[in-house]
Amino acid sequence: MRLSRAFLPTLKETPAEATIASHRLMLRAGLVRQTSAGIYAWLPLGWRVLQKIEQIVREEQDRAGAQEILMPTIQSAELWRQSGRYDAYGPEMLRLKDRHEREMLFGPTNEEMVTDIFRGFAKSYRDLPRNLYHIQWKFRDEVRPRFGVMRGREFLMKDAYSFDVTKEGAQHSYRQMFLAYLRTFARMGLKAVPMRADTGPIGGNLSHEFIILAETGESQVFVSQDLLDMDALADAPDYGADLAPAVDAWTSHYAATEEMHDPVAWEQVPEARRVSARGIEVGHIFYFGTKYSASMGLSVQGSDGKPVVPEMGSYGIGVSRLVGATIEANHDEAGIKWPDAVAPFKAVVINLKQGDSGCDALSERMYAAIPEALYDDRTERAGPKFADADLMGHPWQVVVGPRGAANGVVELKRRATGEKMEVSPEDALKKILG
RNA sequence: CGGAGCGUAGCGCAGUCUGGUAGCGCAUCAGUCUGGGGGACUGGGGGUCGUGGGUUCGAAUCCCGCCGCUCCGACCA
């Protein structure tokens, strides 16, 4: 994409409403534009990141055996009355009426709907297990939206729902998602820590939160360094095998949020290995048994001919929140430092002298050779180009200036480290594409 | 939901206390010069002062209602 024609509006000054780093940078780098309290429009740069994250989530869900569907944002109140949650959910649920005065709602989550869909098809224990997920916009009418997309009212979420015949089967489904989540966040360049969680209003009795560490996180967390040293991508799980050992390896180390913190157990962790930090919740998984299947009349015929009420779990990832969380974990004073996997552009080619034949030719050549490159072909001076490149946070900056063009070299800058090197165009491409 | 604050040009703000017909920086447009970290000069354009009402000869400014947004706390994917 050529910057001279792109809709990538950056701001020199920070809009007054933004107080935390990710919100400030998302507005300044032109990722989003706020349209109401807690509601955002996604501009090209932000939308690209959102799609990158979504795609990683999708690939890891599919790999773990979940199947993608797409359920609507608007739901009928009738469905929620069946589970008893229509009255229980409270003012966080946005309720509306259609022209026939039928009560509707903008879905804050989809347990009822997916159970309704599933019960329409599943008749036999042979139809289980299944895990269905979708990536869809949710609305929760937060009392106080804040921190930009990190606590918005409308947000993009991946939510998966598993159906199993037995508790053991449900545990297996839970573990599949547990491991899939670790891989998902690791691929995004984030260090996510699973922590035992309170089950909250969704119910059930087995739950973990996935929290990434960032200085500006909203909750206090306590975690053993041993857990932080583990590599989620070390070996790909065999999702069909017994996953208990793999999950146990992760849950055997101490990790807790402030609410679940156990000072006595914490004392058992060697002092040098204790890490006390701030965290941002980016995922949450639950096993909740037959809470919805029972209340909504989902049952299948078992191998003995008798009805079985499926065991369920639900698994959420805050996709839009991850954009903010990634920035919280990867930025400096000048701007964003995108991890390669989610960067909106792989590299920016900065032409320092637009109109100079040498610079133009070399820049065009670099631009053509790099897939997903942004080309800063504006007739700006060097200052604004460098500033915007740092602000937008492209992993690589390919700087083409008159001197370099004459000598056949470019300057390559790695945004994450600040490292700069003068290299031949070929070596630059090798590093970027390699 | 308790407490506090803010709405004036695209963004950041001054002007409001003490009423007299709207200003600064950045951005933007035209031109000239410049050309490796948000450059300089010259000349332009752009504002229902959130909104409705009231007071007044006269309201961005005073009074009342409403709307929107933000911050702190409680709550929460």
mmCIF file of C-alpha atoms in Angstrom, chain A residues 38-369:
data_model
loop_
_atom_site.group_PDB
_atom_site.id
_atom_site.type_symbol
_atom_site.label_atom_id
_atom_site.label_comp_id
_atom_site.label_asym_id
_atom_site.label_seq_id
_atom_site.Cartn_x
_atom_site.Cartn_y
_atom_site.Cartn_z
ATOM 1 C CA GLY A 38 -16.905 2.062 24.529
ATOM 2 C CA ILE A 39 -17.729 1.701 20.827
ATOM 3 C CA TYR A 40 -15.127 1.976 18.087
ATOM 4 C CA ALA A 41 -14.830 2.086 14.339
ATOM 5 C CA TRP A 42 -11.810 0.196 13.043
ATOM 6 C CA LEU A 43 -9.695 2.015 10.480
ATOM 7 C CA PRO A 44 -7.471 0.198 7.952
ATOM 8 C CA LEU A 45 -4.436 -0.226 10.193
ATOM 9 C CA GLY A 46 -6.444 -1.491 13.155
ATOM 10 C CA TRP A 47 -8.639 -3.664 11.015
ATOM 11 C CA ARG A 48 -5.619 -5.411 9.529
ATOM 12 C CA VAL A 49 -4.304 -6.211 12.998
ATOM 13 C CA LEU A 50 -7.698 -7.407 14.129
ATOM 14 C CA GLN A 51 -7.875 -9.759 11.168
ATOM 15 C CA LYS A 52 -4.371 -11.081 11.797
ATOM 16 C CA ILE A 53 -5.267 -11.909 15.369
ATOM 17 C CA GLU A 54 -8.569 -13.410 14.309
ATOM 18 C CA GLN A 55 -6.786 -15.640 11.820
ATOM 19 C CA ILE A 56 -4.337 -17.007 14.375
ATOM 20 C CA VAL A 57 -7.226 -17.720 16.729
ATOM 21 C CA ARG A 58 -9.082 -19.460 13.911
ATOM 22 C CA GLU A 59 -6.128 -21.627 12.889
ATOM 23 C CA GLU A 60 -5.510 -22.829 16.433
ATOM 24 C CA GLN A 61 -9.187 -23.494 17.086
ATOM 25 C CA ASP A 62 -9.419 -25.526 13.906
ATOM 26 C CA ARG A 63 -6.234 -27.383 14.745
ATOM 27 C CA ALA A 64 -7.695 -28.343 18.121
ATOM 28 C CA GLY A 65 -10.775 -29.754 16.428
ATOM 29 C CA ALA A 66 -13.258 -26.944 16.928
ATOM 30 C CA GLN A 67 -15.485 -25.996 14.001
ATOM 31 C CA GLU A 68 -16.290 -22.476 12.973
ATOM 32 C CA ILE A 69 -19.847 -21.245 12.614
ATOM 33 C CA LEU A 70 -21.332 -17.765 12.749
ATOM 34 C CA MET A 71 -24.239 -16.925 14.979
ATOM 35 C CA PRO A 72 -26.096 -13.611 14.815
ATOM 36 C CA THR A 73 -25.533 -10.625 17.089
ATOM 37 C CA ILE A 74 -29.258 -10.190 17.728
ATOM 38 C CA GLN A 75 -30.989 -12.861 19.762
ATOM 39 C CA SER A 76 -34.496 -13.522 20.952
ATOM 40 C CA ALA A 77 -35.353 -13.006 24.615
ATOM 41 C CA GLU A 78 -37.338 -16.231 24.450
ATOM 42 C CA LEU A 79 -34.136 -18.272 24.270
ATOM 43 C CA TRP A 80 -32.769 -16.598 27.346
ATOM 44 C CA ARG A 81 -35.946 -17.238 29.284
ATOM 45 C CA GLN A 82 -35.396 -20.955 28.769
ATOM 46 C CA SER A 83 -32.098 -20.855 30.635
ATOM 47 C CA GLY A 84 -33.457 -18.400 33.167
ATOM 48 C CA ARG A 85 -30.802 -15.846 32.338
ATOM 49 C CA TYR A 86 -33.040 -13.234 30.733
ATOM 50 C CA ASP A 87 -34.006 -11.871 34.108
ATOM 51 C CA ALA A 88 -30.776 -12.845 35.833
ATOM 52 C CA TYR A 89 -28.370 -11.078 33.500
ATOM 53 C CA GLY A 90 -29.153 -7.531 34.553
ATOM 54 C CA PRO A 91 -28.596 -4.157 32.914
ATOM 55 C CA GLU A 92 -25.365 -5.216 31.248
ATOM 56 C CA MET A 93 -27.514 -6.825 28.590
ATOM 57 C CA LEU A 94 -28.658 -4.476 25.869
ATOM 58 C CA ARG A 95 -32.344 -5.176 25.350
ATOM 59 C CA LEU A 96 -34.399 -4.037 22.402
ATOM 60 C CA LYS A 97 -37.781 -4.522 20.806
ATOM 61 C CA ASP A 98 -38.556 -5.120 17.161
ATOM 62 C CA ARG A 99 -41.506 -3.536 15.318
ATOM 63 C CA HIS A 100 -43.846 -6.231 16.593
ATOM 64 C CA GLU A 101 -42.866 -5.448 20.167
ATOM 65 C CA ARG A 102 -40.999 -8.736 20.414
ATOM 66 C CA GLU A 103 -38.234 -8.648 22.978
ATOM 67 C CA MET A 104 -34.772 -9.028 21.510
ATOM 68 C CA LEU A 105 -31.267 -8.496 22.761
ATOM 69 C CA PHE A 106 -27.798 -7.830 21.430
ATOM 70 C CA GLY A 107 -25.904 -10.946 22.481
ATOM 71 C CA PRO A 108 -23.380 -10.606 25.301
ATOM 72 C CA THR A 109 -22.514 -14.312 24.918
ATOM 73 C CA ASN A 110 -23.990 -17.323 23.130
ATOM 74 C CA GLU A 111 -24.505 -20.329 25.415
ATOM 75 C CA GLU A 112 -28.258 -20.301 24.901
ATOM 76 C CA MET A 113 -28.123 -19.890 21.165
ATOM 77 C CA VAL A 114 -25.504 -22.516 20.508
ATOM 78 C CA THR A 115 -27.330 -24.961 22.764
ATOM 79 C CA ASP A 116 -30.505 -24.271 20.836
ATOM 80 C CA ILE A 117 -28.763 -24.839 17.516
ATOM 81 C CA PHE A 118 -27.021 -27.951 18.695
ATOM 82 C CA ARG A 119 -30.109 -29.567 20.176
ATOM 83 C CA GLY A 120 -31.800 -29.275 16.823
ATOM 84 C CA PHE A 121 -29.318 -31.713 15.293
ATOM 85 C CA ALA A 122 -27.706 -33.847 17.970
ATOM 86 C CA LYS A 123 -29.847 -36.928 18.555
ATOM 87 C CA SER A 124 -27.338 -39.632 19.427
ATOM 88 C CA TYR A 125 -24.259 -39.975 21.607
ATOM 89 C CA ARG A 126 -22.556 -40.618 18.261
ATOM 90 C CA ASP A 127 -23.086 -36.940 17.412
ATOM 91 C CA LEU A 128 -20.742 -36.045 20.250
ATOM 92 C CA PRO A 129 -18.212 -34.764 21.056
ATOM 93 C CA ARG A 130 -18.431 -31.521 19.123
ATOM 94 C CA ASN A 131 -16.910 -28.115 19.652
ATOM 95 C CA LEU A 132 -18.452 -25.148 17.850
ATOM 96 C CA TYR A 133 -17.016 -21.658 17.839
ATOM 97 C CA HIS A 134 -17.581 -18.343 16.218
ATOM 98 C CA ILE A 135 -15.873 -14.990 16.102
ATOM 99 C CA GLN A 136 -18.545 -12.380 16.468
ATOM 100 C CA TRP A 137 -19.227 -8.958 17.929
ATOM 101 C CA LYS A 138 -20.652 -8.937 21.415
ATOM 102 C CA PHE A 139 -22.268 -6.152 23.356
ATOM 103 C CA ARG A 140 -22.134 -5.727 27.104
ATOM 104 C CA ASP A 141 -23.468 -2.483 28.408
ATOM 105 C CA GLU A 142 -20.611 -1.794 30.810
ATOM 106 C CA VAL A 143 -21.330 0.753 33.505
ATOM 107 C CA ARG A 144 -18.058 2.379 32.830
ATOM 108 C CA PRO A 145 -16.299 1.596 29.576
ATOM 109 C CA ARG A 146 -12.636 2.635 29.585
ATOM 110 C CA PHE A 147 -9.117 1.893 28.414
ATOM 111 C CA GLY A 148 -10.132 2.065 24.756
ATOM 112 C CA VAL A 149 -10.815 -1.318 23.194
ATOM 113 C CA MET A 150 -9.649 -3.080 26.349
ATOM 114 C CA ARG A 151 -12.954 -2.504 28.064
ATOM 115 C CA GLY A 152 -15.354 -1.483 25.380
ATOM 116 C CA ARG A 153 -19.062 -2.173 25.272
ATOM 117 C CA GLU A 154 -18.955 -3.627 21.789
ATOM 118 C CA PHE A 155 -16.081 -6.042 21.330
ATOM 119 C CA LEU A 156 -15.011 -8.889 19.086
ATOM 120 C CA MET A 157 -14.820 -12.219 20.833
ATOM 121 C CA LYS A 158 -14.091 -15.775 19.874
ATOM 122 C CA ASP A 159 -16.361 -18.051 21.841
ATOM 123 C CA ALA A 160 -16.297 -21.822 21.584
ATOM 124 C CA TYR A 161 -18.738 -24.310 23.102
ATOM 125 C CA SER A 162 -18.040 -27.988 23.654
ATOM 126 C CA PHE A 163 -20.545 -30.812 23.995
ATOM 127 C CA ASP A 164 -19.520 -34.161 25.442
ATOM 128 C CA VAL A 165 -21.297 -37.313 26.576
ATOM 129 C CA THR A 166 -19.277 -37.732 29.762
ATOM 130 C CA LYS A 167 -17.500 -35.598 32.336
ATOM 131 C CA GLU A 168 -14.228 -37.180 31.274
ATOM 132 C CA GLY A 169 -14.940 -36.253 27.696
ATOM 133 C CA ALA A 170 -15.733 -32.703 28.760
ATOM 134 C CA GLN A 171 -12.441 -32.532 30.615
ATOM 135 C CA HIS A 172 -10.659 -33.604 27.466
ATOM 136 C CA SER A 173 -12.407 -30.871 25.500
ATOM 137 C CA TYR A 174 -11.420 -28.408 28.196
ATOM 138 C CA ARG A 175 -7.788 -29.473 27.963
ATOM 139 C CA GLN A 176 -7.831 -29.176 24.188
ATOM 140 C CA MET A 177 -8.864 -25.566 24.515
ATOM 141 C CA PHE A 178 -6.408 -24.987 27.356
ATOM 142 C CA LEU A 179 -3.480 -26.015 25.164
ATOM 143 C CA ALA A 180 -4.876 -24.359 22.054
ATOM 144 C CA TYR A 181 -5.039 -21.069 23.961
ATOM 145 C CA LEU A 182 -1.427 -21.284 25.034
ATOM 146 C CA ARG A 183 -0.376 -21.781 21.434
ATOM 147 C CA THR A 184 -2.664 -19.036 20.203
ATOM 148 C CA PHE A 185 -1.228 -16.350 22.454
ATOM 149 C CA ALA A 186 2.340 -17.540 22.010
ATOM 150 C CA ARG A 187 1.994 -17.263 18.235
ATOM 151 C CA MET A 188 0.907 -13.662 18.672
ATOM 152 C CA GLY A 189 4.143 -12.927 20.465
ATOM 153 C CA LEU A 190 2.478 -12.743 23.864
ATOM 154 C CA LYS A 191 3.400 -14.482 27.080
ATOM 155 C CA ALA A 192 0.075 -15.721 28.390
ATOM 156 C CA VAL A 193 -0.165 -17.303 31.803
ATOM 157 C CA PRO A 194 -3.016 -19.653 32.696
ATOM 158 C CA MET A 195 -4.441 -19.010 36.130
ATOM 159 C CA ARG A 196 -7.113 -20.816 38.037
ATOM 160 C CA ALA A 197 -10.164 -18.593 38.086
ATOM 161 C CA ASP A 198 -13.391 -17.986 39.842
ATOM 162 C CA THR A 199 -16.210 -19.254 37.663
ATOM 163 C CA GLY A 200 -18.338 -16.136 38.046
ATOM 164 C CA PRO A 201 -21.891 -15.773 36.776
ATOM 165 C CA ILE A 202 -21.480 -18.254 33.934
ATOM 166 C CA GLY A 203 -21.281 -21.078 36.447
ATOM 167 C CA GLY A 204 -19.508 -24.419 36.525
ATOM 168 C CA ASN A 205 -16.601 -25.610 38.588
ATOM 169 C CA LEU A 206 -13.452 -25.635 36.472
ATOM 170 C CA SER A 207 -12.102 -22.472 34.990
ATOM 171 C CA HIS A 208 -8.877 -20.777 33.941
ATOM 172 C CA GLU A 209 -8.076 -17.260 32.929
ATOM 173 C CA PHE A 210 -5.293 -16.524 30.479
ATOM 174 C CA ILE A 211 -3.451 -13.414 31.456
ATOM 175 C CA ILE A 212 -0.695 -11.601 29.662
ATOM 176 C CA LEU A 213 1.806 -9.628 31.650
ATOM 177 C CA ALA A 214 2.048 -5.913 30.960
ATOM 178 C CA GLU A 215 3.082 -3.060 33.198
ATOM 179 C CA THR A 216 -0.212 -1.318 32.718
ATOM 180 C CA GLY A 217 -2.375 -4.376 33.314
ATOM 181 C CA GLU A 218 -5.496 -3.846 35.366
ATOM 182 C CA SER A 219 -5.067 -6.672 37.828
ATOM 183 C CA GLN A 220 -2.290 -7.775 40.128
ATOM 184 C CA VAL A 221 -0.956 -11.275 39.466
ATOM 185 C CA PHE A 222 1.460 -13.591 41.227
ATOM 186 C CA VAL A 223 3.316 -16.141 39.171
ATOM 187 C CA SER A 224 6.305 -18.432 39.405
ATOM 188 C CA GLN A 225 9.179 -17.702 37.047
ATOM 189 C CA ASP A 226 9.236 -21.427 36.228
ATOM 190 C CA LEU A 227 5.897 -21.025 34.515
ATOM 191 C CA LEU A 228 7.073 -17.974 32.593
ATOM 192 C CA ASP A 229 10.067 -19.934 31.347
ATOM 193 C CA MET A 230 7.891 -22.552 29.666
ATOM 194 C CA ASP A 231 7.512 -22.471 25.890
ATOM 195 C CA ALA A 232 3.995 -23.033 24.604
ATOM 196 C CA LEU A 233 5.209 -23.672 21.068
ATOM 197 C CA ALA A 234 7.896 -26.167 22.040
ATOM 198 C CA ASP A 235 5.939 -29.147 20.764
ATOM 199 C CA ALA A 236 2.571 -29.295 19.036
ATOM 200 C CA PRO A 237 0.047 -31.200 21.112
ATOM 201 C CA ASP A 238 -1.568 -34.349 19.796
ATOM 202 C CA TYR A 239 -5.123 -33.286 20.517
ATOM 203 C CA GLY A 240 -6.417 -36.830 20.300
ATOM 204 C CA ALA A 241 -4.081 -38.162 22.974
ATOM 205 C CA ASP A 242 -4.384 -37.879 26.740
ATOM 206 C CA LEU A 243 -3.744 -34.212 27.411
ATOM 207 C CA ALA A 244 -3.716 -34.365 31.194
ATOM 208 C CA PRO A 245 0.089 -34.551 31.521
ATOM 209 C CA ALA A 246 0.611 -31.555 29.255
ATOM 210 C CA VAL A 247 -1.980 -29.469 31.090
ATOM 211 C CA ASP A 248 -0.687 -30.544 34.482
ATOM 212 C CA ALA A 249 2.778 -29.383 33.504
ATOM 213 C CA TRP A 250 1.341 -25.902 33.139
ATOM 214 C CA THR A 251 -0.937 -25.909 36.156
ATOM 215 C CA SER A 252 1.589 -27.337 38.600
ATOM 216 C CA HIS A 253 3.358 -23.984 38.951
ATOM 217 C CA TYR A 254 2.014 -21.216 41.084
ATOM 218 C CA ALA A 255 -0.040 -18.588 39.258
ATOM 219 C CA ALA A 256 -2.913 -16.572 40.678
ATOM 220 C CA THR A 257 -4.731 -13.308 40.371
ATOM 221 C CA GLU A 258 -5.213 -11.149 43.421
ATOM 222 C CA GLU A 259 -8.678 -12.630 44.101
ATOM 223 C CA MET A 260 -7.413 -16.207 44.046
ATOM 224 C CA HIS A 261 -4.047 -15.485 45.644
ATOM 225 C CA ASP A 262 -2.954 -17.858 48.398
ATOM 226 C CA PRO A 263 -0.126 -16.309 50.434
ATOM 227 C CA VAL A 264 0.680 -19.622 52.102
ATOM 228 C CA ALA A 265 1.195 -21.433 48.812
ATOM 229 C CA TRP A 266 3.060 -18.406 47.471
ATOM 230 C CA GLU A 267 5.591 -18.763 50.292
ATOM 231 C CA GLN A 268 6.447 -22.210 48.934
ATOM 232 C CA VAL A 269 7.761 -20.674 45.737
ATOM 233 C CA PRO A 270 11.496 -19.882 46.108
ATOM 234 C CA GLU A 271 11.806 -16.159 46.610
ATOM 235 C CA ALA A 272 14.012 -15.663 43.569
ATOM 236 C CA ARG A 273 11.370 -17.306 41.401
ATOM 237 C CA ARG A 274 8.444 -15.182 42.563
ATOM 238 C CA VAL A 275 7.162 -12.724 40.015
ATOM 239 C CA SER A 276 4.609 -10.189 41.070
ATOM 240 C CA ALA A 277 3.285 -8.245 38.110
ATOM 241 C CA ARG A 278 0.316 -6.630 36.403
ATOM 242 C CA GLY A 279 -1.807 -8.602 34.000
ATOM 243 C CA ILE A 280 -4.511 -8.305 31.357
ATOM 244 C CA GLU A 281 -7.073 -11.043 30.918
ATOM 245 C CA VAL A 282 -7.303 -12.093 27.280
ATOM 246 C CA GLY A 283 -8.988 -15.474 27.558
ATOM 247 C CA HIS A 284 -11.208 -17.426 29.880
ATOM 248 C CA ILE A 285 -12.273 -21.057 29.734
ATOM 249 C CA PHE A 286 -15.038 -22.780 31.688
ATOM 250 C CA TYR A 287 -16.365 -26.226 32.272
ATOM 251 C CA PHE A 288 -19.930 -25.902 33.478
ATOM 252 C CA GLY A 289 -21.432 -29.346 33.185
ATOM 253 C CA THR A 290 -25.109 -29.541 32.274
ATOM 254 C CA LYS A 291 -26.120 -26.048 33.334
ATOM 255 C CA TYR A 292 -27.434 -25.084 29.893
ATOM 256 C CA SER A 293 -28.045 -28.492 28.383
ATOM 257 C CA ALA A 294 -30.312 -29.417 31.306
ATOM 258 C CA SER A 295 -32.183 -26.126 31.505
ATOM 259 C CA MET A 296 -32.688 -25.945 27.761
ATOM 260 C CA GLY A 297 -33.653 -29.537 27.161
ATOM 261 C CA LEU A 298 -30.622 -30.730 25.227
ATOM 262 C CA SER A 299 -30.301 -34.488 25.468
ATOM 263 C CA VAL A 300 -29.180 -37.265 23.159
ATOM 264 C CA GLN A 301 -29.776 -40.974 23.157
ATOM 265 C CA GLY A 302 -26.966 -42.942 24.819
ATOM 266 C CA SER A 303 -25.516 -46.260 23.725
ATOM 267 C CA ASP A 304 -27.891 -47.983 26.133
ATOM 268 C CA GLY A 305 -30.857 -46.256 24.586
ATOM 269 C CA LYS A 306 -31.400 -43.944 27.535
ATOM 270 C CA PRO A 307 -31.258 -40.140 27.290
ATOM 271 C CA VAL A 308 -27.976 -38.426 28.167
ATOM 272 C CA VAL A 309 -27.640 -34.742 28.985
ATOM 273 C CA PRO A 310 -24.394 -33.474 27.425
ATOM 274 C CA GLU A 311 -21.610 -31.936 29.470
ATOM 275 C CA MET A 312 -20.616 -28.508 28.232
ATOM 276 C CA GLY A 313 -17.857 -25.976 28.410
ATOM 277 C CA SER A 314 -17.307 -22.532 26.946
ATOM 278 C CA TYR A 315 -14.088 -20.879 25.886
ATOM 279 C CA GLY A 316 -13.624 -17.191 25.182
ATOM 280 C CA ILE A 317 -10.862 -15.056 23.693
ATOM 281 C CA GLY A 318 -11.160 -11.277 23.619
ATOM 282 C CA VAL A 319 -10.050 -10.687 20.051
ATOM 283 C CA SER A 320 -10.439 -6.911 19.976
ATOM 284 C CA ARG A 321 -9.052 -6.632 23.494
ATOM 285 C CA LEU A 322 -5.956 -8.462 22.262
ATOM 286 C CA VAL A 323 -5.144 -5.554 19.969
ATOM 287 C CA GLY A 324 -4.927 -3.236 22.965
ATOM 288 C CA ALA A 325 -3.219 -5.835 25.122
ATOM 289 C CA THR A 326 -0.570 -6.464 22.464
ATOM 290 C CA ILE A 327 0.220 -2.767 22.375
ATOM 291 C CA GLU A 328 0.351 -2.560 26.162
ATOM 292 C CA ALA A 329 2.954 -5.308 26.086
ATOM 293 C CA ASN A 330 4.872 -3.929 23.083
ATOM 294 C CA HIS A 331 5.421 -0.189 22.889
ATOM 295 C CA ASP A 332 7.780 2.621 23.781
ATOM 296 C CA GLU A 333 7.628 6.413 23.874
ATOM 297 C CA ALA A 334 7.690 6.701 20.086
ATOM 298 C CA GLY A 335 4.909 4.263 19.369
ATOM 299 C CA ILE A 336 3.890 0.666 18.812
ATOM 300 C CA LYS A 337 6.294 -2.234 18.334
ATOM 301 C CA TRP A 338 4.209 -4.900 16.608
ATOM 302 C CA PRO A 339 5.225 -8.539 17.006
ATOM 303 C CA ASP A 340 5.780 -9.919 13.497
ATOM 304 C CA ALA A 341 2.795 -12.261 13.578
ATOM 305 C CA VAL A 342 0.162 -9.573 14.078
ATOM 306 C CA ALA A 343 1.808 -6.563 12.444
ATOM 307 C CA PRO A 344 -0.480 -4.788 9.974
ATOM 308 C CA PHE A 345 2.421 -4.476 7.544
ATOM 309 C CA LYS A 346 5.577 -6.518 7.533
ATOM 310 C CA ALA A 347 7.748 -3.543 6.656
ATOM 311 C CA VAL A 348 7.608 0.068 5.622
ATOM 312 C CA VAL A 349 9.763 1.305 2.779
ATOM 313 C CA ILE A 350 10.721 4.887 3.515
ATOM 314 C CA ASN A 351 11.696 6.887 0.473
ATOM 315 C CA LEU A 352 13.625 9.829 1.880
ATOM 316 C CA LYS A 353 13.667 11.783 -1.347
ATOM 317 C CA GLN A 354 10.552 11.325 -3.380
ATOM 318 C CA GLY A 355 11.277 12.489 -6.919
ATOM 319 C CA ASP A 356 14.953 11.527 -6.863
ATOM 320 C CA SER A 357 15.285 8.935 -9.598
ATOM 321 C CA GLY A 358 17.698 6.758 -7.641
ATOM 322 C CA CYS A 359 15.583 6.793 -4.497
ATOM 323 C CA ASP A 360 12.371 6.206 -6.407
ATOM 324 C CA ALA A 361 13.756 3.245 -8.332
ATOM 325 C CA LEU A 362 15.272 1.506 -5.330
ATOM 326 C CA SER A 363 12.205 2.181 -3.188
ATOM 327 C CA GLU A 364 9.859 0.800 -5.813
ATOM 328 C CA ARG A 365 12.026 -2.260 -6.143
ATOM 329 C CA MET A 366 11.990 -2.919 -2.396
ATOM 330 C CA TYR A 367 8.270 -2.250 -2.204
ATOM 331 C CA ALA A 368 7.526 -4.722 -4.972
ATOM 332 C CA ALA A 369 9.707 -7.421 -3.412
#
